[in-house]
XYZ file of C-alpha atoms in Angstrom:
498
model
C 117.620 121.932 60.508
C 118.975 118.509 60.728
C 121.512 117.749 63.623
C 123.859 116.175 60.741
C 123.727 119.576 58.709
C 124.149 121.649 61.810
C 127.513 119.839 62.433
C 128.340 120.476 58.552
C 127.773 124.230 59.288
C 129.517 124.018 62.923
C 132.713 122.709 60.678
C 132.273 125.358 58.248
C 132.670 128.411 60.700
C 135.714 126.554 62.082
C 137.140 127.382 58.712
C 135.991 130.831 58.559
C 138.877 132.064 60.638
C 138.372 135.282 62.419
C 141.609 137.547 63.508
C 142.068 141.118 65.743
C 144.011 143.706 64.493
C 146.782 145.285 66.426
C 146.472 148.192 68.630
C 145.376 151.438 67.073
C 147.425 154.512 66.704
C 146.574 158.480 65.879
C 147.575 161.862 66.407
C 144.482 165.601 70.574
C 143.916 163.610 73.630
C 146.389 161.976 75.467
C 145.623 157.947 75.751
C 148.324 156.318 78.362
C 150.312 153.644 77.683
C 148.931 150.525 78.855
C 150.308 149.692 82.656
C 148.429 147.253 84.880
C 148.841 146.888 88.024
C 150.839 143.034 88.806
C 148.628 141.106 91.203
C 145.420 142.534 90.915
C 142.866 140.262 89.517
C 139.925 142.034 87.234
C 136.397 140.365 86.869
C 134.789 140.902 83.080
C 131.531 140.187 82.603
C 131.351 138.254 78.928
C 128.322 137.965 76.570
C 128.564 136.442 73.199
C 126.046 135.505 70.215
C 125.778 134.106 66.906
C 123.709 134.398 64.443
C 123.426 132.337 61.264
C 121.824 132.504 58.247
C 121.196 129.715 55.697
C 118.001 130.326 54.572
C 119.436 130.522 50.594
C 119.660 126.720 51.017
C 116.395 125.630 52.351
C 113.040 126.583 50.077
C 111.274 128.761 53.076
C 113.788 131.913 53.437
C 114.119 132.532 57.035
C 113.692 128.996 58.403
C 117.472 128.211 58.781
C 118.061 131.489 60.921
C 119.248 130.808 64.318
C 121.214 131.905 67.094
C 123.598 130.616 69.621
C 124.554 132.803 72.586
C 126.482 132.201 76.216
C 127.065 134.601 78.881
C 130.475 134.100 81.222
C 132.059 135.748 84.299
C 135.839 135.110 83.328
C 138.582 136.880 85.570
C 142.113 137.890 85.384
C 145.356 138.734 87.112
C 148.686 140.346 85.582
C 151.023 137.930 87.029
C 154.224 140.154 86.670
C 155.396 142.981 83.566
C 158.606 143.905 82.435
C 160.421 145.725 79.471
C 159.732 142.813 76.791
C 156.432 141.762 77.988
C 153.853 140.233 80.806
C 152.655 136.849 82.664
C 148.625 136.797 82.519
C 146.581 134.246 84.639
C 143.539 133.282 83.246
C 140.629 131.390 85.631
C 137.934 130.712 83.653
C 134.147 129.525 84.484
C 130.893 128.069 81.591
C 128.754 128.647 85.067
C 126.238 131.528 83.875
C 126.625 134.309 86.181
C 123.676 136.139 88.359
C 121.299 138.357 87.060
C 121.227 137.154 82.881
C 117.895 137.495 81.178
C 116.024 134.712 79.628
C 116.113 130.661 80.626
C 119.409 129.084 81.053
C 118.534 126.506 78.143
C 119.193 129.560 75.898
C 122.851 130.220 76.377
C 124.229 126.732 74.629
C 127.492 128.359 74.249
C 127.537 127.461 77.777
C 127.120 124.434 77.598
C 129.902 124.125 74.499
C 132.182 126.074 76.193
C 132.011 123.405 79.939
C 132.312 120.502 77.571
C 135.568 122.843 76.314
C 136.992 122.767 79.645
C 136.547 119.458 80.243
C 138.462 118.515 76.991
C 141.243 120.847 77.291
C 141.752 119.195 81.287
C 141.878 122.725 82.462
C 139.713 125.489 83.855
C 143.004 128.313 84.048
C 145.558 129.571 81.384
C 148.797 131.406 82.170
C 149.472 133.310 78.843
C 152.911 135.402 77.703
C 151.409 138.065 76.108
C 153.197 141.715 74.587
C 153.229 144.830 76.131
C 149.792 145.594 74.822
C 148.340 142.106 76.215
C 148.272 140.135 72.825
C 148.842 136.464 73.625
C 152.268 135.432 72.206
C 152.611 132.056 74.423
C 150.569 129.633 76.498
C 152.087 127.227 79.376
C 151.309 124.286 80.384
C 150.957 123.261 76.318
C 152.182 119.362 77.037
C 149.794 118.799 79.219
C 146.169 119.943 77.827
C 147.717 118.487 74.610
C 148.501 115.469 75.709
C 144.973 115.504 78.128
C 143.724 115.870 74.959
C 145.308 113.173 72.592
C 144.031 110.829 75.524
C 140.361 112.135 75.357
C 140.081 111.323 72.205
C 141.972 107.814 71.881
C 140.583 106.910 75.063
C 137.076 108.447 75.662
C 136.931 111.178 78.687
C 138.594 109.822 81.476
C 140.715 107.361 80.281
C 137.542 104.750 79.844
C 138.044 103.245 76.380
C 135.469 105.121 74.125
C 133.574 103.052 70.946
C 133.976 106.729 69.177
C 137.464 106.901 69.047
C 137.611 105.631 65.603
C 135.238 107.984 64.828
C 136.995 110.858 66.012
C 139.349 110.060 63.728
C 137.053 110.119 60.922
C 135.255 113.236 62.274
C 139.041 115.198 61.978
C 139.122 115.352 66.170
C 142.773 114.005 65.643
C 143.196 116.387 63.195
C 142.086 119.614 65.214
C 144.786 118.638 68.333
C 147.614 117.931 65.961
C 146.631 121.917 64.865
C 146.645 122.772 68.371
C 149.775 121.081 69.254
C 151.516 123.250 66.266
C 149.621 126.435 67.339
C 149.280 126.402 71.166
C 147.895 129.605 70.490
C 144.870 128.486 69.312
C 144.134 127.204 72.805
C 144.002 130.261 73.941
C 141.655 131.662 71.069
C 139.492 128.885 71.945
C 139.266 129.358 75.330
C 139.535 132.814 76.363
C 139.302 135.091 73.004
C 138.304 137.874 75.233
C 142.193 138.603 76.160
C 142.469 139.424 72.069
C 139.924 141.965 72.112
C 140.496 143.796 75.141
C 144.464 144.015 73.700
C 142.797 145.411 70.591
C 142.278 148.905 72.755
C 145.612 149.060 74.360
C 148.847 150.138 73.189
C 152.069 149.772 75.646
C 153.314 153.583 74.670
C 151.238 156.774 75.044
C 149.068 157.617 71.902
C 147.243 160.794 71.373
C 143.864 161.313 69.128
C 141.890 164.099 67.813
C 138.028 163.711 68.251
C 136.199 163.324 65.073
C 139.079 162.603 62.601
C 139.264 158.830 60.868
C 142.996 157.044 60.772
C 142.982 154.779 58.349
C 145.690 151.746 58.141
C 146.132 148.172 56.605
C 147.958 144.735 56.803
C 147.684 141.621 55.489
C 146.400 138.506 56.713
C 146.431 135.175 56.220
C 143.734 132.970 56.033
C 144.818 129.216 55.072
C 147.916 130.762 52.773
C 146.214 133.357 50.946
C 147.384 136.665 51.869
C 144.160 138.827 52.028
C 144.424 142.718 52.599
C 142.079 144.666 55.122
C 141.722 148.242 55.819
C 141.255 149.573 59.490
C 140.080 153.089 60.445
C 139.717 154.066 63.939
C 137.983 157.255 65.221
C 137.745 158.409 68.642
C 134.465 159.773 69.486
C 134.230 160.718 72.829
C 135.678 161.389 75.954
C 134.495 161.163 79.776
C 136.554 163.889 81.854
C 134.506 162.482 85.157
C 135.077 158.544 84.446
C 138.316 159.123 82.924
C 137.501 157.039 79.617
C 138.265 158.019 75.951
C 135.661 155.666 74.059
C 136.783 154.656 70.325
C 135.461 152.572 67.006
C 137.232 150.839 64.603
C 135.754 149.335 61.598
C 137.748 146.680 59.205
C 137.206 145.444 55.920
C 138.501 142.695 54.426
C 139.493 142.823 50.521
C 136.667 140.864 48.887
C 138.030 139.270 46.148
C 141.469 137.923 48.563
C 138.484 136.887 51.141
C 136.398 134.908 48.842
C 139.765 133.163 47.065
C 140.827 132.412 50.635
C 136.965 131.215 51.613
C 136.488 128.416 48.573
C 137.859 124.778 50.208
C 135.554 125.752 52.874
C 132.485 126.857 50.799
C 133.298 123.439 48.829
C 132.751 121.707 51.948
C 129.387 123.125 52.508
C 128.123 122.634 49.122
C 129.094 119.164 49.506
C 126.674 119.051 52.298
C 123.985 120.418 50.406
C 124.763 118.326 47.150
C 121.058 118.292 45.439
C 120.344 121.794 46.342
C 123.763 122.509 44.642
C 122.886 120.653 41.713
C 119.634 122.982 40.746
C 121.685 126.405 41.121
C 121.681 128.570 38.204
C 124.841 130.541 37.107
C 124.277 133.833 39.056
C 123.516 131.583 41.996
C 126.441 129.571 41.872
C 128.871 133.112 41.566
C 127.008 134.493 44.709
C 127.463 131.646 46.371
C 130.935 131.320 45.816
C 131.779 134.978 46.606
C 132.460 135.894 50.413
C 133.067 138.808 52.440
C 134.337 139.859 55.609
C 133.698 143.260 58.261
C 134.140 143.778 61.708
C 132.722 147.112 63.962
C 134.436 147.549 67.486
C 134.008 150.034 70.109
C 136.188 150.508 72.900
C 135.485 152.239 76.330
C 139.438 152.766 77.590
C 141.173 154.193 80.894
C 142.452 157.477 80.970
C 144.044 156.294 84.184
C 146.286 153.003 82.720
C 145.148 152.652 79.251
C 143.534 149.547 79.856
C 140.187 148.714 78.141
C 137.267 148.593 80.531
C 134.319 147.894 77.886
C 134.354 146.228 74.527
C 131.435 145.535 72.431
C 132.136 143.426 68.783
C 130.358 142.310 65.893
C 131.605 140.492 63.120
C 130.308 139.560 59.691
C 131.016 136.900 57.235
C 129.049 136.214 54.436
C 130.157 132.909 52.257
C 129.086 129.828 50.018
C 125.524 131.551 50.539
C 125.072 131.877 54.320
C 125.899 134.446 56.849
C 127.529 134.402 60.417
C 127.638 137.061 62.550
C 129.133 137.142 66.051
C 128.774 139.323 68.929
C 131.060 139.974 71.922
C 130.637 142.320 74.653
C 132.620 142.437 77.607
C 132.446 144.499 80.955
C 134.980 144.740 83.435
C 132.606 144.629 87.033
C 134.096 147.547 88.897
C 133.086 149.669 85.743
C 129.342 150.988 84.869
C 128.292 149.748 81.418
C 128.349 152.804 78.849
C 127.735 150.907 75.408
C 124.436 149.811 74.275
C 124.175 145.976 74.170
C 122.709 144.337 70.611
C 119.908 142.755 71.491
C 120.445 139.360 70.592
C 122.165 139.456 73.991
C 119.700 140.815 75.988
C 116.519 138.852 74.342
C 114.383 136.600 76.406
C 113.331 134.162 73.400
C 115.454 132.920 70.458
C 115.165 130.760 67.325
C 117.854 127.914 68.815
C 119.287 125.341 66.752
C 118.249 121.870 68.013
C 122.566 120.777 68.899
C 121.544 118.068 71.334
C 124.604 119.018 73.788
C 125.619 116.414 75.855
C 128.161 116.969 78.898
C 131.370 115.398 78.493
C 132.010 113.015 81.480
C 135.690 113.763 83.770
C 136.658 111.620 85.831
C 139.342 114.127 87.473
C 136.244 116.722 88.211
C 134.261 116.323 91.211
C 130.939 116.201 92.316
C 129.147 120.064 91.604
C 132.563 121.120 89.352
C 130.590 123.094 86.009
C 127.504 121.145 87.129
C 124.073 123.057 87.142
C 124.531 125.450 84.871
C 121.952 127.647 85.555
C 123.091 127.783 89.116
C 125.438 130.248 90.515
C 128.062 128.317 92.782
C 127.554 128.727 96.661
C 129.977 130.119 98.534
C 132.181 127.266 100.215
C 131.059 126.366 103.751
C 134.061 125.468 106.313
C 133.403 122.179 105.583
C 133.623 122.282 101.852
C 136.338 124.374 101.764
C 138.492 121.523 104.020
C 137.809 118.097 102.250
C 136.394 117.376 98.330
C 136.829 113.213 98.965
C 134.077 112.251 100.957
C 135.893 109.000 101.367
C 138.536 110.394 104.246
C 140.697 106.995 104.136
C 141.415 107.128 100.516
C 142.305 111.095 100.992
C 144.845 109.992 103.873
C 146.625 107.950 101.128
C 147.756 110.570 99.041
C 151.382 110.149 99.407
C 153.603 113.009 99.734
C 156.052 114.283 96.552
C 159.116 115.274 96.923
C 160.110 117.769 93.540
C 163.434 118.770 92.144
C 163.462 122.540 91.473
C 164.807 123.520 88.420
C 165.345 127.388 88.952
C 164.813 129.364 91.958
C 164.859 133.649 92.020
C 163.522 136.283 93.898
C 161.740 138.646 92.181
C 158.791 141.593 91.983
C 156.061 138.872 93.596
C 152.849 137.985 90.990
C 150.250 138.005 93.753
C 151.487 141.183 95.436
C 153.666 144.497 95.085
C 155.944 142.892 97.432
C 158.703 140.708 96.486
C 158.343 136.776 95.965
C 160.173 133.239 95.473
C 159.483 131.915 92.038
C 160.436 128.292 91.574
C 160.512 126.616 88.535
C 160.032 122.626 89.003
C 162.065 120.178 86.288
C 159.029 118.621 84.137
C 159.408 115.570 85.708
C 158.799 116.597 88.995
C 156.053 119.242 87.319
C 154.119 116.512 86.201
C 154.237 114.769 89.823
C 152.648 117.892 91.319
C 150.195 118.416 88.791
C 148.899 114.821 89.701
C 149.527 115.819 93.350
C 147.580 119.225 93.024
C 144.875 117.744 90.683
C 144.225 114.535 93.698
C 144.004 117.385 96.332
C 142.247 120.048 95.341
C 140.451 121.794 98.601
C 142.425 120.672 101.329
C 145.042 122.347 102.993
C 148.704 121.354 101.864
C 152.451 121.892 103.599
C 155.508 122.722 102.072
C 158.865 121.788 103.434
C 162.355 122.735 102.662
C 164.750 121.051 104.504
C 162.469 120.050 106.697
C 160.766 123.209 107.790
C 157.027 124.193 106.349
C 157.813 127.237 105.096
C 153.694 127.444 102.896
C 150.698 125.719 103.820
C 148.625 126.570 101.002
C 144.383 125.473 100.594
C 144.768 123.984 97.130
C 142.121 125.624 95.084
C 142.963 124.417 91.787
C 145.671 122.221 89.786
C 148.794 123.818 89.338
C 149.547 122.640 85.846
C 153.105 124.370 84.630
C 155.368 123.305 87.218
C 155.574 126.752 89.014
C 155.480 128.027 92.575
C 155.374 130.913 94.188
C 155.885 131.821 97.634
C 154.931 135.351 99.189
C 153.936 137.528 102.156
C 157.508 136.767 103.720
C 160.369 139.005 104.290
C 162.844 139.458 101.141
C 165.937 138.428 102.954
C 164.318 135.214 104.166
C 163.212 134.643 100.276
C 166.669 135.436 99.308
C 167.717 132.516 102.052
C 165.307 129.869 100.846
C 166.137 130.524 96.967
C 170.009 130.018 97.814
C 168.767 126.686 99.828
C 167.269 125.327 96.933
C 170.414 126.410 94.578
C 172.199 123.463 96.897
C 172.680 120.461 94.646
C 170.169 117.544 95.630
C 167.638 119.590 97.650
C 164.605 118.516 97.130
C 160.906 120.698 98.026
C 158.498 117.907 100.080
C 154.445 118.768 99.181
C 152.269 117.062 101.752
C 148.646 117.361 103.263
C 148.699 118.787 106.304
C 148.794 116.688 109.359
């Protein structure tokens, strides 16, 4: 297939929206409420594929039918939890992680996903998400937004870019302006795993009966139309020894709502493939305009927290005469695997499409940053883990900041079960130590209040949302610095360390 009608198709599975469900519900065994523990981040191992289908449009069936597929090693943390709802970190990674079968030239989601990163300015998300762990918020929206508006007027790194009138044309301009009215969409973008694993949990105890199907429905919308789908969820099994409950739930969207909601989109494909379009007869033209929609889940989740420790998705669409279907599986690491993994995932050789993936450039990401794909990252040597400049005068002339702190309270601590000083920066002085974080990253930093270094953290990554937190030191002494900074005109100083 030709590059030009693989972007066609790329544009046309942007518009074929895909959605989670909520949590499921039931009346036999006893599921607990979902309660993570704050602090504590979890590894998941991620592996995704897609296949498409669009051999209707070509004259040798089967020629058109290719596959995409990635592999990830994303982590999280549950920054804190209370009554309404939780703060989740995040940290995500395109390097492929050890042990994945086949050559690393096969997982171009990979390679998608880094040149993701690199336009969205960030490799972390902090998300507000419900009790069950469904993303409701994103911080730090101004700045990948406005990262982003910069890419594309400017070209990656500020360096004007010929393209940028072309990214008009393409609809770039028009995807951030999306973005910018749906931050959420950043976060289905960039870490869509934090959907499904809420799709297992539910914040309040449930309780199941083996065997038995529970059938519900809802409404969603795709581009204004209102299209109905039916869920059923069965729990098959339980694991008295591993302490898991493993469930399925299979959806179905209402075809004739789907295919309404699916023709702008299958208008833009056909546009694509104008001649071929021209020659359909009548019973071709109906198929092609009809479209339909299923998704098959199975969840592995703790009897212990109710949190879901295995997921394994596949999802089906079938419109304007092709068919895309996606795979997810995801693993946390301290858990053994207990679902079978489709074998698109697993297979050494694929039919590829020809995408031509070049890396964006960044000027804010160092030498061996989401570099080398196929290459694990070393563990830092002393060395590396001191300096990232190798030009040592221009790192001594990183000035100091000095930040005005907008809020200040002790509370539970999200990097520990003790207790810990959040401070909230004023987004002025945020977006002086995001600069400060971003032109520092691994080297050891002080903090000073009135004077005395009371943190002298290794900066590991940007701190993007204007937040700090400062643990591991006795409550009362928290309680003393937060009333410090309550003290109109304080200020917090952020320096390298001497």
């Amino acid at each position: 297939m030709t590059s030009l009608l693989w972007k066609r198709f790329v544009w046309f599975c942007l518009c074929l929206t895909l959605s989670t469900p909520p949590a499921w519900s039931a009346g036999g065994v006893a599921i607990p409420g979902y309660a993570p523990a704050p602090g504590v981040e979890r590894s998941y191992r991620v592996q995704k594929a897609t296949e498409t289908d669009m051999s209707f449009w070509f004259d040798k069936p089967g020629a058109s039918a290719m596959t995409v597929r990635g592999a990830f090693r994303q982590r999280m943390t549950v920054l804190s939890r209370d009554e309404d709802g939780m703060r989740v970190r995040w940290s995500l990674s395109a390097d492929l992680p050890d042990g994945i079968a086949g050559l690393a030239d096969s997982y171009q989601m990979n390679l998608l996903y880094r040149n993701s990163l690199t336009a969205y300015g960030t490799a972390a998300l902090e998300l507000e998400t419900d009790l069950n762990g469904n993303p409701r918020d994103l911080s730090g929206v101004d700045q990948i937004v406005a990262h982003m508006w910069e890419v594309a007027a400017n070209g990656p790194g500020g360096v004007p870019a010929a393209g940028a009138s072309a990214a008009r044309q393409s609809g770039v301009y028009d995807i951030i302006a999306k973005l910018e009215a749906n931050p959420l969409q950043i976060v289905a973008a960039l870490v869509p795993e934090a959907q499904l694993l809420a799709t297992g949990q539910s914040y309040q105890d449930e309780t199941m009966d083996i065997g038995p199907a529970s059938t519900t429905s809802r409404d969603e919308d795709y581009g204004g139309v209102s299209v109905p789908v039916t869920s059923t969820w069965t729990l098959k099994s339980t694991d008295a020894t591993a302490r898991t409950a493993t469930l399925s739930l299979s959806e179905e969207a209402d075809a004739a709502a789907f295919s309404q909601s699916q023709q702008p989109a299958i208008a833009n494909l056909m546009t694509g493939f104008a001649e071929r379009a021209k020659s359909l007869t009548a019973d071709q033209l109906a198929s092609v305009k009809r479209a339909s929609k299923s998704r098959s889940v199975e969840l592995v989740v703790s009897l212990n927290d109710g949190s879901t420790l295995e997921a394994s998705e596949i999802v089906t669409v079938e419109a304007g005469g092709t068919r895309l279907r996606t795979y997810t599986h995801i693993l946390r690491e301290d858990m053994p695997a207990s679902l079978p993994l489709p074998a698109v995932l697993t297979a050494k050789d694929l039919q590829m499409p020809d995408l031509h993936i070049e890396p964006l450039p960044s000027a804010k990401a160092g030498p061996g940053i989401l570099d080398e794909l196929s290459t694990a990252p070393a563990p830092p040597t002393a060395s590396q883990d001191t300096t990232v400049a190798t030009d040592d005068d221009r790192a001594k002339e990183i000035a100091p900041v000095s930040l005005e702190v907008k809020s200040a309270e002790v509370s539970l601590s999200p990097a520990s079960y003790d207790h810990g000083l959040n401070i909230m920066l004023t987004p002025e002085s945020a977006a002086e130590f995001r600069d400060f974080t971003q032109a520092v990253l691994g080297r050891q930093t002080q903090m000073l209040i009135n004077d005395k270094v009371v943190m002298e953290p290794w900066m590991r990554e940007p701190i993007m949302d204007g937040r700090i937190v400062l643990a591991g030191t006795d409550r009362k002494d928290l309680e003393a610095l937060a009333e410090q900074l309550k003290v109109p005109g304080v200020k917090i100083l952020v320096r390298l360390r001497p």
